[in-house]
Tab-separated table of C-alpha atoms in Angstrom:
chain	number	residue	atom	x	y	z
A	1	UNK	CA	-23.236	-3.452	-31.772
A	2	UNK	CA	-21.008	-1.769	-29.339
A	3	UNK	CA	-20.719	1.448	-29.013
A	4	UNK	CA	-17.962	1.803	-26.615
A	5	UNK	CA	-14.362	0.903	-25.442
A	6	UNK	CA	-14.429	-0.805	-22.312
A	7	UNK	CA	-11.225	-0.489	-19.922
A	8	UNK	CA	-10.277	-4.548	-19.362
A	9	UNK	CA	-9.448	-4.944	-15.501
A	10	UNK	CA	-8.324	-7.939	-13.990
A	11	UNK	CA	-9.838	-9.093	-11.152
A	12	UNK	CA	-7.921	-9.258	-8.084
A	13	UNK	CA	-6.850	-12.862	-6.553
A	14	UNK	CA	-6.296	-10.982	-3.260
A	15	UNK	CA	-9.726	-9.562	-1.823
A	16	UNK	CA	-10.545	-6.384	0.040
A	17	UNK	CA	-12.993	-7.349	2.811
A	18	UNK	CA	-14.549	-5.507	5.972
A	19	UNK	CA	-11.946	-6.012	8.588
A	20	UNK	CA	-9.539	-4.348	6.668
A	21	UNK	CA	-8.510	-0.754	7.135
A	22	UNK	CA	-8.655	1.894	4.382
A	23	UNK	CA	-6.680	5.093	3.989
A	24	UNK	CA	-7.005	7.156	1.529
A	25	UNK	CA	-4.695	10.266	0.280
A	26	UNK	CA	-4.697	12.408	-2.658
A	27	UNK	CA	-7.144	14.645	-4.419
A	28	UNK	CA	-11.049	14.967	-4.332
A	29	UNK	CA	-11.602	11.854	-6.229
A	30	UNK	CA	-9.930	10.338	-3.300
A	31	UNK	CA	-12.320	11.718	-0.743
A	32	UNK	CA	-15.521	10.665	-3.317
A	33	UNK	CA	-14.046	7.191	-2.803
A	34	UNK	CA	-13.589	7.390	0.995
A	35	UNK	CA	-17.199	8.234	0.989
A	36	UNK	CA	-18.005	4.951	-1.152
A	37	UNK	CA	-15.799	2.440	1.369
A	38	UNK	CA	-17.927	4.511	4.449
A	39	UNK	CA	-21.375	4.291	3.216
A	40	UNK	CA	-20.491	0.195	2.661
A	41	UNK	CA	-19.372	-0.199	5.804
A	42	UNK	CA	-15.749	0.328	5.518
A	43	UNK	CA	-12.871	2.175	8.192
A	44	UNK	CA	-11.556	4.575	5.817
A	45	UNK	CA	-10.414	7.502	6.173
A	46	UNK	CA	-9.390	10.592	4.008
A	47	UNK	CA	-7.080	12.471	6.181
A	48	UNK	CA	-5.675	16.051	5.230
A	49	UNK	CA	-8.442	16.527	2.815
A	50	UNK	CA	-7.522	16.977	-1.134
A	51	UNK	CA	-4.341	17.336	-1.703
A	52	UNK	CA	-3.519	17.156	-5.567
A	53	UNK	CA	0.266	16.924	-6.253
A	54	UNK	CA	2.600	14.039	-5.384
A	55	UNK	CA	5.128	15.726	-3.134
A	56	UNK	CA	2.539	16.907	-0.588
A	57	UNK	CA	0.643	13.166	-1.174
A	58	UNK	CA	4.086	11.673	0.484
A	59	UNK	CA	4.899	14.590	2.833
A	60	UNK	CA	1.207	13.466	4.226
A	61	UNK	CA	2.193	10.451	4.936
A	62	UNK	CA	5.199	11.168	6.143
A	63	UNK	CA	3.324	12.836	8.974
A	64	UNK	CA	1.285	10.153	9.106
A	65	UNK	CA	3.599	7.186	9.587
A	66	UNK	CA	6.394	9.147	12.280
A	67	UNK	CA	3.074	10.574	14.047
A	68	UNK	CA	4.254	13.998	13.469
A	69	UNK	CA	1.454	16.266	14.510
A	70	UNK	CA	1.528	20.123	13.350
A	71	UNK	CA	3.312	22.483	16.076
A	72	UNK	CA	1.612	26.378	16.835
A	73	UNK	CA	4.221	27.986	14.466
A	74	UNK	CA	3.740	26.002	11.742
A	75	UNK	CA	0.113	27.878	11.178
A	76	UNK	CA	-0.670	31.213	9.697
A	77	UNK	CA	-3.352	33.524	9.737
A	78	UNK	CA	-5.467	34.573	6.946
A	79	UNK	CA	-8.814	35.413	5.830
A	80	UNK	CA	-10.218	35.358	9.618
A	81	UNK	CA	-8.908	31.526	9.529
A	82	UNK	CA	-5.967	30.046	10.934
A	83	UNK	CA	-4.584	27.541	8.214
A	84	UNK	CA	-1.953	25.062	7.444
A	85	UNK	CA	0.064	24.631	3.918
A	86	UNK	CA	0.039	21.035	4.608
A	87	UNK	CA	-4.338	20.641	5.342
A	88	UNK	CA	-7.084	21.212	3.172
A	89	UNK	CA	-8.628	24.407	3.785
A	90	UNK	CA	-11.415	21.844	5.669
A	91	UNK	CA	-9.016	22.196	8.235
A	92	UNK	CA	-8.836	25.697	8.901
A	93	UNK	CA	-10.737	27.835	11.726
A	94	UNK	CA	-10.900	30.963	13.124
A	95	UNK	CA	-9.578	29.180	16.657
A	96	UNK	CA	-6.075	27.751	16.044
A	97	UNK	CA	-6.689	25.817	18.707
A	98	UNK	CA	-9.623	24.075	17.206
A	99	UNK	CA	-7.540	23.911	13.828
A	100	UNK	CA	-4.873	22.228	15.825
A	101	UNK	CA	-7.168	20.075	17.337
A	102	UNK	CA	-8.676	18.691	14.384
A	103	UNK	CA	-5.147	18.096	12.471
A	104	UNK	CA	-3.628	16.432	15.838
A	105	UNK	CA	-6.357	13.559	15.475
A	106	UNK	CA	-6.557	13.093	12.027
A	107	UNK	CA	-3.140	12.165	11.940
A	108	UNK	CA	-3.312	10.101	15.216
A	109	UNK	CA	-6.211	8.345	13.960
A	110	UNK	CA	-4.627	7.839	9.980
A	111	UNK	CA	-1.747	6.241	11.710
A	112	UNK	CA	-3.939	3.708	14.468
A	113	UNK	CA	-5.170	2.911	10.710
A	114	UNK	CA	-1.461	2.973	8.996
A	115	UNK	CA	-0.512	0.490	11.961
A	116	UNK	CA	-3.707	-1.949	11.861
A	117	UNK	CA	-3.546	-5.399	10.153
A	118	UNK	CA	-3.500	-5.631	6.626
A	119	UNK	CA	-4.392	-2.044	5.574
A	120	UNK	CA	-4.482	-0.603	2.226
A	121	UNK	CA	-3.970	2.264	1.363
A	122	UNK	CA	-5.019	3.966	-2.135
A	123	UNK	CA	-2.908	6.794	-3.595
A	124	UNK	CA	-5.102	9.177	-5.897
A	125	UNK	CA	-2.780	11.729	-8.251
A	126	UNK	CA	-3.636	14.517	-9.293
A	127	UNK	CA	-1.586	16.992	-11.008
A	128	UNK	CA	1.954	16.726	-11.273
A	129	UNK	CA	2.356	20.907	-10.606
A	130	UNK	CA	3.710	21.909	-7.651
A	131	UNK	CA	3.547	25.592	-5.934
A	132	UNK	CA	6.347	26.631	-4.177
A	133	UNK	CA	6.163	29.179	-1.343
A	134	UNK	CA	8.789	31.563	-2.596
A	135	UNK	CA	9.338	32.513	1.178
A	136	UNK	CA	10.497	29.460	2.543
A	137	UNK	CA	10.707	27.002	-0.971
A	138	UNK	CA	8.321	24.871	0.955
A	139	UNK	CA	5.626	22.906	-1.310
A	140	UNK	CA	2.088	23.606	-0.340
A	141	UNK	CA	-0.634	21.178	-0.562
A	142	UNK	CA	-2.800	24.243	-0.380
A	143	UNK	CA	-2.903	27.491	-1.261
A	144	UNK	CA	-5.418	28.832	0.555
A	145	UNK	CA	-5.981	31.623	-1.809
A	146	UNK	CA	-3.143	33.276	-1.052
A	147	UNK	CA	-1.243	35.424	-3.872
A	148	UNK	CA	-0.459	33.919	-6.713
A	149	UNK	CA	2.991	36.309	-6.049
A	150	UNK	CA	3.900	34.295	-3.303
A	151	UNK	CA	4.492	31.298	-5.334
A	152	UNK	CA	6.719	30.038	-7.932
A	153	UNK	CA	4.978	27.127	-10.215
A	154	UNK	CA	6.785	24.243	-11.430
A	155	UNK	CA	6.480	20.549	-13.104
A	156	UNK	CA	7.375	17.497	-11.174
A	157	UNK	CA	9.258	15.505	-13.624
A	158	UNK	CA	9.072	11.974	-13.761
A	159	UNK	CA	12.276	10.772	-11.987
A	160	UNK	CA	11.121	13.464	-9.328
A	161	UNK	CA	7.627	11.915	-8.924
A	162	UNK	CA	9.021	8.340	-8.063
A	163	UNK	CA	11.817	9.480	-6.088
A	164	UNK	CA	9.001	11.217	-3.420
A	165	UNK	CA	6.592	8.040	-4.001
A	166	UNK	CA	8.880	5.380	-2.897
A	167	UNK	CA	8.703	5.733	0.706
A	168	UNK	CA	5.159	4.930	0.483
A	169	UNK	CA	5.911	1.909	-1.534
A	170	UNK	CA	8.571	0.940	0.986
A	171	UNK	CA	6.023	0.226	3.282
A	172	UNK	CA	4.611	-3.518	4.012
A	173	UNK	CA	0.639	-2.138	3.004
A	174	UNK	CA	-1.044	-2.730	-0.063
A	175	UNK	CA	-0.948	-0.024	-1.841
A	176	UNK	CA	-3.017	1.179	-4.996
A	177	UNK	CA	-2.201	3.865	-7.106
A	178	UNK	CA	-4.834	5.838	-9.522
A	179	UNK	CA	-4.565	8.667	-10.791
A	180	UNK	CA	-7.587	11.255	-10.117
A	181	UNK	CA	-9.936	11.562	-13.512
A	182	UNK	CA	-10.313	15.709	-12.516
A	183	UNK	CA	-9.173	17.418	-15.198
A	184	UNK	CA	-7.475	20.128	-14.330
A	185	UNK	CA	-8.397	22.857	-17.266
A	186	UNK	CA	-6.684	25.833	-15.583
A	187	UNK	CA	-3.557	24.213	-16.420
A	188	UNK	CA	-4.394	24.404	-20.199
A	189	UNK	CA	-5.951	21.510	-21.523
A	190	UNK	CA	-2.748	20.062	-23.444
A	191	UNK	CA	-0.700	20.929	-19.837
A	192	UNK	CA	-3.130	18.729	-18.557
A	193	UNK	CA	-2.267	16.264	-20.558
A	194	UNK	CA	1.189	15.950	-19.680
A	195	UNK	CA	0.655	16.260	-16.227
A	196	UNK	CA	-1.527	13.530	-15.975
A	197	UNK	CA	1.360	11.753	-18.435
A	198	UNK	CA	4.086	12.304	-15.931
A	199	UNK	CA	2.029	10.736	-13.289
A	200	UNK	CA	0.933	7.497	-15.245
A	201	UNK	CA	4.616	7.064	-16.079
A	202	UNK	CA	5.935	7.223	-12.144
A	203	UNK	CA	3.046	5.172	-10.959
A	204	UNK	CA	4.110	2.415	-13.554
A	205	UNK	CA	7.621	2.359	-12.782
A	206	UNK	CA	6.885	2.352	-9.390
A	207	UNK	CA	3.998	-0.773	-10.129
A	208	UNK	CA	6.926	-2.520	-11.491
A	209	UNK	CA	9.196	-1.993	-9.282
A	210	UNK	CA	7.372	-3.000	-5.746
A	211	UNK	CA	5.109	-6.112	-5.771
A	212	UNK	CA	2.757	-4.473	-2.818
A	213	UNK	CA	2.002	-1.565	-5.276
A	214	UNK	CA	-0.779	-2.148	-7.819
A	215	UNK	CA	-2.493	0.323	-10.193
A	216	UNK	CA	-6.146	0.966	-10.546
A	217	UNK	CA	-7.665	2.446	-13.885
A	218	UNK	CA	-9.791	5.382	-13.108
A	219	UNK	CA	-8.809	7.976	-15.474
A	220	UNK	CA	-8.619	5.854	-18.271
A	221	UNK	CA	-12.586	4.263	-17.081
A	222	UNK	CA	-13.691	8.150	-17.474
A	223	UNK	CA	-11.718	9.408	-20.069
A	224	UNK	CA	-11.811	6.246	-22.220
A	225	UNK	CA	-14.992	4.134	-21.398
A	226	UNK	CA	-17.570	6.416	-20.452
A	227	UNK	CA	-16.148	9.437	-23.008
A	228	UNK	CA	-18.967	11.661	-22.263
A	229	UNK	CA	-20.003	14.612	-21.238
A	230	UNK	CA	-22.457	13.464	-19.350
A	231	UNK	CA	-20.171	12.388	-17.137
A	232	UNK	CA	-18.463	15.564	-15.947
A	233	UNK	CA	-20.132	17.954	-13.576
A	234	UNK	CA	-21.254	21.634	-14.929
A	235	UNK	CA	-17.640	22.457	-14.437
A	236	UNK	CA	-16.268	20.207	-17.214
A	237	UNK	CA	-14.024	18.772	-15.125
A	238	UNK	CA	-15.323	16.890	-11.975
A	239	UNK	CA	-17.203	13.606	-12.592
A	240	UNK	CA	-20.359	13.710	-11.844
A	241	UNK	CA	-21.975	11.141	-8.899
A	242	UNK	CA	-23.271	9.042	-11.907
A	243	UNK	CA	-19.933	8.405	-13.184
A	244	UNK	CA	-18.222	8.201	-9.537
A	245	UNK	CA	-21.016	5.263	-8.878
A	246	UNK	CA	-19.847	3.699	-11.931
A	247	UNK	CA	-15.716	3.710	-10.879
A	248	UNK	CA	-16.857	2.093	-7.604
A	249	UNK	CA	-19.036	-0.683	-9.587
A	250	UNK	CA	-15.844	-1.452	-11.731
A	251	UNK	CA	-14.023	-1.192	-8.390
A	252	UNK	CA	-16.076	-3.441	-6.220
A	253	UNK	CA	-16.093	-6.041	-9.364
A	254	UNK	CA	-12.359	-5.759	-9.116
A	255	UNK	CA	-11.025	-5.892	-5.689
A	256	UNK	CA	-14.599	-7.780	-3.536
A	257	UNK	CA	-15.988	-10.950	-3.360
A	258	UNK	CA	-19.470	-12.107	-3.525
A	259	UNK	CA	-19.611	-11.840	0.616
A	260	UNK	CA	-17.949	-8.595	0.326
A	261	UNK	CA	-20.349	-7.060	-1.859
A	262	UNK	CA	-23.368	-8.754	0.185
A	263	UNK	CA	-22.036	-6.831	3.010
A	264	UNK	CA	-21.570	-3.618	1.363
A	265	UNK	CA	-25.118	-3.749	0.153
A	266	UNK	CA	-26.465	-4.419	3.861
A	267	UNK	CA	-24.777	-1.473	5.125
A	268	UNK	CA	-25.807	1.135	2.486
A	269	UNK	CA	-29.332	0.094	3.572
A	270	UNK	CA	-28.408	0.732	7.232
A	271	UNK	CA	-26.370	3.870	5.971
A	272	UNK	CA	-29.545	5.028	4.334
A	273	UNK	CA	-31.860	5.032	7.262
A	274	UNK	CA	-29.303	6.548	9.334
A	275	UNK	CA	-28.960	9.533	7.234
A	276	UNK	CA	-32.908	9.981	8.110
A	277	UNK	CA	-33.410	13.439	9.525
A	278	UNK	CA	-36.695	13.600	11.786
A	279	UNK	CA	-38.898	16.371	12.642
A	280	UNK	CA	-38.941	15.652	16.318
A	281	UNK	CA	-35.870	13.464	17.421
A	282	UNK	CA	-37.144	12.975	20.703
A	283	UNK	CA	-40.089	11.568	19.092
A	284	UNK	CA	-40.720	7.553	20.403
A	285	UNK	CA	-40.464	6.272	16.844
A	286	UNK	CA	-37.123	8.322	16.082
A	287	UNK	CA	-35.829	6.768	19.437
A	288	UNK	CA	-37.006	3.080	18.080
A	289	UNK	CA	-35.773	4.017	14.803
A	290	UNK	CA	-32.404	4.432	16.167
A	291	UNK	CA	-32.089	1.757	18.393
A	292	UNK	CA	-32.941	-0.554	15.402
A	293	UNK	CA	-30.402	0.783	13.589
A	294	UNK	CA	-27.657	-0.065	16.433
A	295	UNK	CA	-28.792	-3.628	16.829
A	296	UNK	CA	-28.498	-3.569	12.778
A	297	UNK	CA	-25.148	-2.391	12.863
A	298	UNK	CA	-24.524	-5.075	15.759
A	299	UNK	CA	-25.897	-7.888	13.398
A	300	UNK	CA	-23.793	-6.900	10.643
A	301	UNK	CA	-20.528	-6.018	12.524
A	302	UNK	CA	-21.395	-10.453	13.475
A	303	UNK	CA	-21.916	-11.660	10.333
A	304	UNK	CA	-18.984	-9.551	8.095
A	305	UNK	CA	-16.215	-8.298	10.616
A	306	UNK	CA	-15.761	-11.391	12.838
């Protein structure tokens, strides 16, 4: 007996393997991913940090692709930080020079990547609610608790949300689009709902429309297959590491081949041991310990990247 609807996902005829480049934009689920392709032995990279709605998703790459690093002005101060409306709050620091910094070379770095051979780059969705700084009309990626005052909230209808996607489309990477299982319960459940509606519909217009775009099932896998509580963190709305280690299962099964996976497997192991914390790390064995692991990484960077 079966006890459970199973999502039905081709497998890809073109392969993901180790030389190619991943970036990675869009909300939390996006960053839990860029964590996956890292810990396997992966370039990706998660620049900007969440950002949940699909206006600031394009405006970031935008940035990206013409190189456009933030200027001075374009910061503001608050809550002893200095902050941007287009960065995750990751970003911020009490130096705006440091917060500069740090935003300068993630988008110089996200665009060597952008620019490499082959790259892909996965779009995760979201919410299709946008806040609009009432001062300026500008779209922020992130709040950064300011008052709820400052902003005017609004739906991104669905003509909107392809109309601010295509440039990304319009590019010669792979590109796949999935929508972020988060449920975002502030909204209202039911708002929810059609938020997450709005987005399905743009990304499979856009799907249709541009052969390099492809979509990848992640909010119906949670919603749908594993339909569980189980699944969701104490908030009731992220998924929990369980269910994130699933997605990437139905992902890798998807998108790797055999070698792929062998390789991925080899460099958790050496991921592993290099997340080993030791009580003296001037200690001889810490020293050997670490010099294994660089002829390891050596060995593998042979036998999958060459």
């Amino acid at each position: 007996m079966n006890f459970r609807t199973e999502v039905q996902i081709k497998k890809s005829p073109e392969k993901i393997n180790h030389c190619q480049k991943i970036l990675l934009l869009g909300s939390c689920f996006a960053q839990n991913m860029q964590v996956k392709f890292a810990e396997g032995g992966f370039e990706a990279m998660h620049p900007f940090g969440a950002i949940y709605n699909p206006y600031s998703v394009a405006n970031s790459f935008k940035l990206i692709a013409e190189k456009q690093t933030p200027k001075p002005e374009s910061l503001f101060f608050q809550k002893d930080k200095w902050n941007s409306y287009a960065f995750h709050s990751s970003y911020s620091s009490a130096d705006k020079n440091d917060a500069l910094k740090n935003m300068n070379e993630a988008i110089c770095l996200a665009n060597d990547i952008l620019n490499s051979e082959n790259p892909i780059i996965i779009v995760t969705l979201g919410t299709s609610w946008v806040y609009e700084l009432n001062e300026t009309g500008e779209i922020v990626a992130n709040c950064h608790h300011s008052a709820a005052s400052s902003f005017t909230r609004r739906a991104m209808d669905v003509e909107e949300i392809i109309q601010v996607l295509k440039p990304i489309c319009q590019t010669p990477a792979r590109i796949i689009f999935t929508v972020s299982p988060v449920r975002h319960l502030k909204d209202g459940a039911h708002e929810n709902q059609l938020s997450k509606s709005r987005l399905l519909l743009a990304v499979d217009k856009l799907t249709a429309e541009y052969p390099n775009c492809e979509y990848f099932p992640s909010y119906e896998i949670v919603l749908d297959e594993l339909r569980d509580y189980r699944f969701f963190a104490e908030d009731m709305a992220h998924p929990t590491a369980l269910a994130v280690d699933y997605i990437w299962e139905r992902f890798s099964d998807t998108y790797f081949s055999d070698k792929t996976i062998d390789g991925i497997k080899e460099y958790e192991k050496i991921s592993k041991t290099e997340k080993h914390r030791p009580s003296n790390p001037e200690s001889k064995e810490y020293l050997s310990l670490l010099e294994k692991i660089k002829n390891n990484k050596e060995n593998w960077n042979k036998k999958y990247k060459n």
